[in-house]
């Protein structure tokens, strides 16, 4: 109970007018993520969010891990609460930050005083505690410009807090402040990374997965649900809309030129995703497309898929190399699941010679052989929604 978490708010402090909205959203997101770890008090003051356990049953380590994944936070530290007395703050710093004080070569003390009745000024407090620490630790030298370690002392209304330098937070903006998008989640490496990147910019997500049973297995579907689950610490709880896609693929194979199969299939994905977006109030689609990676990721193919929806298609990894995408995938923990060897719906039906540069007219001609609206409506009707 005498340890709390301090979070430094990110870009939202720059947003002037919207600041309240941003903070409210961040607090709501934090509260939801903390529920599993006990009862916490959460509030903001002066660009800092405070997370305070309310009883001894709280799991502060769990809360810390959750807060490290909270978008909208640029830095976070654990702080020890103590009485508002200079000597007690000094003793607390020695006890709480002893290891770091022994390891560092240079340091400084920085104080903030919200409680103006405290008898010392911030500068006096820093000088006093800094001087004492300097004397106690022969390894330490004061360096106010580039200290290895900064000891922060905060005198607030109810208590004082002692903490060291924050560690980097997840960055970005609180999920939800930027509205909602529908993300097309395959079982691959790229789409979980793309989803994460868009969520990071403050967008709440609904996931769509196209499922080609029995060409793809239950395990392949489970893998996608697992990927969505791995994203929830960042994105919040997610709904995965699992779309039955087999009938469309079989119809395409039956009636359309094989070399156009991939891009025609992707046009159906966009149409269906747009319907899902309408239903859940989303204003954009997200894909994990990266230029030049595969046949459907040429400019011409992208134009062909973009043409069937009026929604913007966000492609956050479009300019990234596979290696760069993999680096993010590893960092966010999706990589190991993404490389599990289950087939996905695209690999099953991959044409031998896919057309790299489909012409718009050619695709519409091929689709004339199909009941496009009927196929889309049937697929949408068959959607299974899974909450993860
Ligand atoms: P990923 O690694 O994300 O699977 P990819 O490199 O395999 O991408 P494609 O198979 O061409 O590339 O898919 C491009 C994008 O289309 C994916 O990133 C994803 O957003 C979407 N997509 C592909 N297959 C599916 C699917 N079965 N369900 C939902 N979205 C899909
Ligand atoms: Mg894929």
Coordinates of C-alpha atoms and ligand atoms in Angstrom, one line a residue:
X1 CA 0.0 0.0 0.0
X2 CA 2.9 2.3 0.5
X3 CA 4.0 1.8 -3.1
X4 CA 2.2 3.4 -6.0
X5 CA 2.7 3.8 -9.8
X6 CA 3.2 7.2 -11.4
X7 CA 2.6 7.6 -15.1
X8 CA 3.8 10.4 -17.3
X9 CA 1.2 11.4 -19.8
X10 CA 2.2 11.6 -23.4
X11 CA 1.2 13.8 -26.3
X12 CA -2.2 14.5 -24.8
X13 CA -0.7 17.3 -22.7
X14 CA -0.1 19.1 -26.0
X15 CA -3.7 18.8 -27.1
X16 CA -4.9 21.9 -25.3
X17 CA -8.7 21.9 -25.8
X18 CA -9.1 18.1 -25.9
X19 CA -7.0 17.5 -22.9
X20 CA -9.9 16.6 -20.6
X21 CA -11.2 14.0 -23.2
X22 CA -7.8 12.5 -23.4
X23 CA -7.3 12.2 -19.7
X24 CA -10.8 10.8 -19.1
X25 CA -10.2 8.2 -21.7
X26 CA -6.8 7.3 -20.4
X27 CA -8.2 7.0 -16.9
X28 CA -11.0 4.8 -18.1
X29 CA -8.6 2.6 -20.0
X30 CA -6.3 2.3 -17.0
X31 CA -9.1 1.4 -14.7
X32 CA -10.3 -1.3 -17.0
X33 CA -6.8 -2.8 -17.3
X34 CA -6.4 -2.7 -13.5
X35 CA -9.6 -4.5 -12.7
X36 CA -7.9 -7.9 -12.8
X37 CA -5.2 -6.8 -10.3
X38 CA -7.3 -5.5 -7.4
X39 CA -8.8 -2.2 -6.2
X40 CA -6.9 0.9 -7.3
X41 CA -7.5 4.6 -7.1
X42 CA -6.7 6.3 -10.4
X43 CA -6.5 10.0 -11.0
X44 CA -4.5 12.6 -12.9
X45 CA -2.8 15.8 -11.7
X46 CA -0.4 18.0 -13.6
X47 CA 0.4 15.6 -16.5
X48 CA 0.9 12.7 -14.1
X49 CA -1.5 9.8 -13.6
X50 CA -1.5 8.2 -10.1
X51 CA -2.3 4.5 -9.6
X52 CA -2.7 3.8 -5.9
X53 CA -3.6 0.4 -4.5
X54 CA -6.5 0.6 -2.1
X55 CA -5.6 -2.5 0.0
X56 CA -3.0 -5.1 0.6
X57 CA -4.6 -7.7 -1.7
X58 CA -3.7 -5.5 -4.8
X59 CA -1.2 -7.1 -7.2
X60 CA 1.2 -4.2 -7.9
X61 CA 3.5 -6.2 -10.1
X62 CA 0.5 -7.2 -12.3
X63 CA -0.7 -3.6 -12.3
X64 CA 2.8 -2.4 -13.4
X65 CA 2.9 -4.9 -16.3
X66 CA -0.6 -3.7 -17.4
X67 CA 0.4 0.0 -17.2
X68 CA 3.5 -0.6 -19.3
X69 CA 1.2 -1.5 -22.1
X70 CA -1.1 1.4 -21.8
X71 CA -1.1 3.7 -24.8
X72 CA -0.9 7.4 -23.9
X73 CA 1.8 7.0 -21.3
X74 CA 5.4 8.1 -22.1
X75 CA 7.0 7.0 -18.9
X76 CA 6.3 5.3 -15.7
X77 CA 7.9 4.7 -12.3
X78 CA 7.0 3.0 -9.1
X79 CA 7.1 5.3 -6.1
X80 CA 7.3 4.8 -2.4
X81 CA 4.9 6.8 -0.3
X82 CA 6.1 8.2 3.1
X83 CA 5.5 10.9 5.6
X84 CA 6.0 14.5 4.5
X85 CA 9.2 15.1 6.4
X86 CA 12.7 15.7 4.9
X87 CA 14.5 13.1 7.0
X88 CA 11.9 10.5 6.4
X89 CA 12.1 11.2 2.7
X90 CA 15.8 10.8 2.9
X91 CA 15.5 7.5 4.8
X92 CA 12.9 6.3 2.3
X93 CA 15.2 7.2 -0.7
X94 CA 18.0 5.2 0.9
X95 CA 15.9 2.2 1.6
X96 CA 13.8 2.2 -1.6
X97 CA 16.5 3.3 -4.1
X98 CA 19.6 1.9 -2.3
X99 CA 20.6 -0.4 -5.1
X100 CA 20.4 2.3 -7.7
X101 CA 22.2 4.8 -5.5
X102 CA 25.0 2.3 -4.9
X103 CA 25.3 1.6 -8.6
X104 CA 25.2 5.1 -10.1
X105 CA 28.2 7.4 -10.5
X106 CA 26.3 10.7 -10.9
X107 CA 23.0 11.8 -9.5
X108 CA 20.8 14.7 -8.7
X109 CA 17.7 15.2 -6.6
X110 CA 14.6 16.9 -8.0
X111 CA 11.8 18.0 -5.8
X112 CA 8.2 19.1 -6.4
X113 CA 6.0 20.6 -3.9
X114 CA 2.2 20.5 -4.4
X115 CA 1.6 21.1 -0.7
X116 CA 2.7 24.7 -0.3
X117 CA 2.5 24.4 3.5
X118 CA 5.5 22.2 3.5
X119 CA 8.2 24.1 5.4
X120 CA 11.0 23.8 2.9
X121 CA 11.1 25.1 -0.7
X122 CA 11.7 22.5 -3.5
X123 CA 15.2 23.7 -3.9
X124 CA 16.0 23.5 -0.1
X125 CA 14.6 20.0 0.0
X126 CA 16.6 18.9 -3.0
X127 CA 19.8 20.4 -1.6
X128 CA 19.3 18.9 1.8
X129 CA 18.5 15.3 0.6
X130 CA 21.1 15.6 -2.2
X131 CA 23.8 16.7 0.2
X132 CA 23.0 13.8 2.6
X133 CA 23.0 11.2 -0.1
X134 CA 26.3 12.6 -1.6
X135 CA 27.9 12.1 1.8
X136 CA 26.5 8.7 2.4
X137 CA 27.4 7.2 -1.0
X138 CA 31.1 7.8 -1.8
X139 CA 30.4 6.5 -5.4
X140 CA 28.0 9.4 -6.1
X141 CA 28.8 12.8 -7.5
X142 CA 26.2 15.4 -8.1
X143 CA 25.7 16.3 -11.7
X144 CA 22.7 18.5 -12.3
X145 CA 23.0 18.4 -16.1
X146 CA 23.4 14.8 -17.1
X147 CA 22.9 12.6 -14.0
X148 CA 22.8 8.9 -14.4
X149 CA 20.2 8.8 -11.7
X150 CA 17.6 11.3 -10.7
X151 CA 15.9 10.9 -7.3
X152 CA 12.5 12.5 -7.4
X153 CA 10.8 13.8 -4.3
X154 CA 7.2 14.9 -4.5
X155 CA 5.4 16.5 -1.6
X156 CA 1.7 16.1 -2.3
X157 CA -1.4 16.7 -0.3
X158 CA -1.6 13.5 1.6
X159 CA 1.9 12.1 1.4
X160 CA 5.3 12.4 0.0
X161 CA 6.6 10.2 -2.8
X162 CA 10.1 9.0 -3.6
X163 CA 11.0 7.6 -7.0
X164 CA 13.7 7.3 -9.6
X165 CA 13.8 7.9 -13.3
X166 CA 10.8 6.6 -15.1
X167 CA 11.1 3.8 -17.7
X168 CA 9.7 4.4 -21.1
X169 CA 5.9 3.8 -21.5
X170 CA 4.0 2.4 -24.5
X171 CA 3.7 5.9 -26.0
X172 CA 1.0 6.8 -28.4
X173 CA -2.5 8.0 -27.5
X174 CA -5.2 6.5 -25.3
X175 CA -7.1 3.9 -27.3
X176 CA -10.5 5.3 -28.3
X177 CA -9.7 9.0 -28.5
X178 CA -9.4 8.7 -32.3
X179 CA -12.5 6.6 -33.0
X180 CA -12.8 3.1 -34.2
X181 CA -11.5 1.0 -37.1
X182 CA -12.0 -2.5 -38.3
X183 CA -8.7 -4.5 -38.6
X184 CA -8.3 -7.4 -41.0
X185 CA -6.6 -10.0 -38.9
X186 CA -5.0 -13.0 -40.6
X187 CA -2.9 -15.5 -38.8
X188 CA 0.3 -13.9 -40.3
X189 CA 3.0 -11.7 -38.9
X190 CA 2.0 -8.4 -40.4
X191 CA -1.7 -7.8 -39.5
X192 CA -1.2 -8.1 -35.7
X193 CA 1.6 -5.5 -36.0
X194 CA -0.5 -3.3 -38.2
X195 CA -3.4 -3.5 -35.6
X196 CA -1.1 -2.7 -32.8
X197 CA 0.3 0.4 -34.6
X198 CA -3.2 1.8 -35.3
X199 CA -4.3 1.1 -31.7
X200 CA -1.2 3.0 -30.6
X201 CA -2.5 6.1 -32.4
X202 CA -5.6 6.1 -30.2
X203 CA -8.0 4.0 -32.4
X204 CA -10.2 1.3 -30.9
X205 CA -10.4 -1.8 -33.0
X206 CA -12.8 -4.5 -34.1
X207 CA -11.1 -7.5 -35.7
X208 CA -12.3 -9.3 -38.8
X209 CA -11.0 -12.7 -39.7
X210 CA -12.0 -14.6 -42.9
X211 CA -12.3 -18.3 -42.2
X212 CA -12.2 -20.9 -44.9
X213 CA -13.4 -24.0 -43.1
X214 CA -12.7 -26.8 -43.9
X215 CA -9.8 -25.7 -46.1
X216 CA -8.4 -24.1 -43.0
X217 CA -8.7 -25.8 -39.6
X218 CA -10.2 -24.9 -36.3
X219 CA -6.6 -24.6 -35.1
X220 CA -6.0 -21.9 -37.6
X221 CA -9.0 -20.0 -36.3
X222 CA -7.9 -20.5 -32.7
X223 CA -4.5 -19.1 -33.7
X224 CA -6.1 -15.9 -34.8
X225 CA -8.1 -15.7 -31.6
X226 CA -4.9 -16.2 -29.7
X227 CA -3.3 -13.4 -31.6
X228 CA -6.2 -11.1 -30.8
X229 CA -5.9 -12.1 -27.2
X230 CA -2.1 -11.2 -27.1
X231 CA -3.1 -7.7 -28.4
X232 CA -5.7 -7.0 -25.7
X233 CA -3.3 -5.6 -23.1
X234 CA -2.7 -2.8 -25.6
X235 CA -5.9 -2.6 -27.4
X236 CA -8.4 -3.5 -24.7
X237 CA -10.9 -6.3 -25.0
X238 CA -11.6 -7.1 -28.7
X239 CA -14.4 -8.6 -30.7
X240 CA -13.3 -10.9 -33.5
X241 CA -15.8 -11.1 -36.3
X242 CA -15.2 -14.5 -37.8
X243 CA -16.5 -14.5 -41.4
X244 CA -17.3 -17.7 -43.2
X245 CA -15.4 -17.2 -46.4
X246 CA -15.4 -20.7 -48.1
X247 CA -18.5 -20.2 -50.2
X248 CA -17.0 -17.0 -51.8
X249 CA -13.7 -18.7 -52.5
X250 CA -15.4 -21.7 -54.1
X251 CA -17.5 -19.5 -56.2
X252 CA -14.5 -17.5 -57.3
X253 CA -12.7 -20.6 -58.3
X254 CA -15.7 -21.9 -60.2
X255 CA -16.4 -18.8 -62.1
X256 CA -13.4 -16.5 -62.4
X257 CA -10.0 -16.6 -64.1
X258 CA -7.5 -18.2 -61.8
X259 CA -4.9 -15.5 -62.1
X260 CA -7.3 -12.9 -60.7
X261 CA -8.3 -15.0 -57.7
X262 CA -6.2 -13.3 -55.1
X263 CA -7.2 -9.8 -55.9
X264 CA -10.9 -10.7 -56.4
X265 CA -10.8 -12.4 -53.0
X266 CA -9.3 -9.3 -51.4
X267 CA -12.0 -7.2 -52.9
X268 CA -14.6 -9.4 -51.2
X269 CA -12.7 -9.0 -47.9
X270 CA -12.9 -5.2 -48.2
X271 CA -16.6 -5.2 -49.0
X272 CA -17.4 -7.5 -46.1
X273 CA -15.1 -5.6 -43.7
X274 CA -16.9 -2.4 -44.7
X275 CA -20.2 -3.9 -43.7
X276 CA -18.8 -4.9 -40.4
X277 CA -17.4 -1.3 -40.0
X278 CA -20.9 0.1 -40.6
X279 CA -22.3 -2.2 -38.0
X280 CA -19.8 -1.3 -35.3
X281 CA -19.5 2.4 -36.1
X282 CA -15.9 2.2 -37.5
X283 CA -14.5 4.8 -39.8
X284 CA -11.6 3.0 -41.4
X285 CA -10.2 -0.4 -42.3
X286 CA -6.7 -1.6 -41.3
X287 CA -4.6 -4.2 -43.1
X288 CA -1.1 -5.6 -42.8
X289 CA -0.2 -5.0 -46.4
X290 CA 3.4 -4.1 -47.2
X291 CA 4.4 -2.9 -50.6
X292 CA 5.9 -5.6 -52.8
X293 CA 5.7 -8.4 -50.3
X294 CA 3.3 -10.6 -52.3
X295 CA 1.3 -10.5 -55.5
X296 CA -1.6 -8.7 -54.0
X297 CA 0.6 -6.0 -52.7
X298 CA 1.5 -4.1 -55.8
X299 CA 0.2 -0.6 -56.3
X300 CA -2.2 -1.8 -58.9
X301 CA -3.5 -4.5 -56.7
X302 CA -3.9 -2.1 -53.9
X303 CA -5.8 0.3 -56.1
X304 CA -8.1 -2.6 -57.1
X305 CA -8.9 -3.4 -53.5
X306 CA -9.3 0.2 -52.4
X307 CA -11.8 0.8 -55.2
X308 CA -14.5 -1.3 -53.7
X309 CA -14.8 0.6 -50.4
X310 CA -15.4 4.2 -49.6
X311 CA -13.6 3.8 -46.2
X312 CA -9.9 4.8 -45.9
X313 CA -7.7 1.7 -45.7
X314 CA -4.9 2.2 -43.2
X315 CA -1.8 0.2 -44.0
X316 CA 0.6 1.2 -41.3
X317 CA 3.3 -1.4 -42.3
X318 CA 3.1 -0.5 -46.0
X319 CA 6.7 0.9 -46.0
X320 CA 8.3 -1.4 -43.6
X321 CA 10.6 -4.3 -44.5
X322 CA 9.7 -7.8 -43.2
X323 CA 12.6 -7.6 -40.7
X324 CA 11.3 -4.4 -39.3
X325 CA 7.8 -5.8 -39.0
X326 CA 9.2 -8.9 -37.3
X327 CA 11.1 -6.8 -34.8
X328 CA 7.8 -5.1 -33.7
X329 CA 6.1 -8.5 -33.7
X330 CA 8.7 -9.9 -31.3
X331 CA 8.4 -6.9 -29.1
X332 CA 4.7 -7.1 -28.7
X333 CA 4.7 -10.8 -28.3
X334 CA 2.8 -11.9 -31.4
X335 CA 5.7 -13.3 -33.4
X336 CA 5.8 -16.8 -31.9
X337 CA 2.1 -17.3 -32.4
X338 CA 2.2 -15.9 -35.9
X339 CA 4.7 -18.4 -37.1
X340 CA 2.8 -21.4 -35.9
X341 CA 2.4 -23.5 -39.1
X342 CA -1.3 -23.4 -39.8
X343 CA -2.5 -22.7 -43.3
X344 CA -4.5 -19.6 -43.9
X345 CA -7.2 -18.9 -46.4
X346 CA -4.9 -17.2 -48.9
X347 CA -2.3 -19.9 -49.1
X348 CA -4.9 -22.6 -49.8
X349 CA -6.3 -21.0 -52.9
X350 CA -3.1 -19.3 -54.2
X351 CA -3.1 -19.2 -58.0
X352 CA 0.0 -20.5 -59.8
X353 CA 0.5 -17.3 -61.7
X354 CA -1.2 -14.4 -59.9
X355 CA -1.8 -11.3 -61.9
X356 CA 0.5 -8.6 -60.5
X357 CA -1.1 -5.7 -62.3
X358 CA -4.9 -6.2 -62.6
X359 CA -6.8 -3.6 -64.6
X360 CA -9.9 -2.3 -62.9
X361 CA -12.2 -3.1 -65.9
X362 CA -10.9 -6.6 -65.9
X363 CA -11.9 -7.2 -62.3
X364 CA -15.4 -5.9 -62.8
X365 CA -15.9 -8.1 -65.8
X366 CA -14.8 -11.1 -63.8
X367 CA -17.2 -10.2 -61.0
X368 CA -20.1 -9.8 -63.5
X369 CA -20.3 -13.6 -63.3
X370 CA -21.0 -13.5 -59.6
X371 CA -23.8 -12.4 -57.4
X372 CA -21.5 -10.1 -55.4
X373 CA -24.1 -8.5 -53.2
X374 CA -25.7 -11.9 -52.4
X375 CA -22.4 -13.5 -51.6
X376 CA -21.4 -10.5 -49.3
X377 CA -24.8 -10.6 -47.5
X378 CA -24.6 -14.3 -46.9
X379 CA -21.1 -14.0 -45.5
X380 CA -22.1 -11.2 -43.2
X381 CA -25.1 -13.1 -42.1
X382 CA -22.9 -16.0 -41.1
X383 CA -20.5 -14.0 -39.0
X384 CA -19.6 -15.5 -35.6
X385 CA -18.6 -12.9 -33.0
X386 CA -16.0 -14.0 -30.4
X387 CA -15.0 -11.7 -27.5
X388 CA -11.4 -12.1 -26.4
Ligands
LIG1 P1 -0.2 -11.2 -42.8 O1 1.2 -11.5 -42.4 O2 -0.8 -10.1 -42.0 O3 -1.0 -12.4 -43.0 P2 0.6 -11.3 -45.5 O4 2.0 -10.8 -45.8 O5 0.4 -12.7 -45.4 O6 0.0 -10.5 -44.3 P3 -1.6 -11.1 -47.4 O7 -1.9 -12.6 -47.2 O8 -1.6 -10.6 -48.8 O9 -0.3 -10.7 -46.8 O10 -2.7 -10.3 -46.6 C1 -2.6 -8.9 -46.6 C2 -3.5 -8.4 -45.5 O11 -4.9 -8.8 -45.8 C3 -3.2 -9.0 -44.1 O12 -2.2 -8.3 -43.5 C4 -4.6 -8.9 -43.5 O13 -4.8 -7.6 -43.0 C5 -5.5 -9.2 -44.6 N1 -5.9 -10.6 -44.6 C6 -5.3 -11.6 -45.3 N2 -5.9 -12.8 -45.1 C7 -6.9 -12.6 -44.1 C8 -7.8 -13.4 -43.4 N3 -7.9 -14.7 -43.6 N4 -8.6 -12.7 -42.5 C9 -8.5 -11.4 -42.3 N5 -7.6 -10.6 -42.9 C10 -6.8 -11.2 -43.8
LIG2 MG1 -1.1 -13.7 -44.5

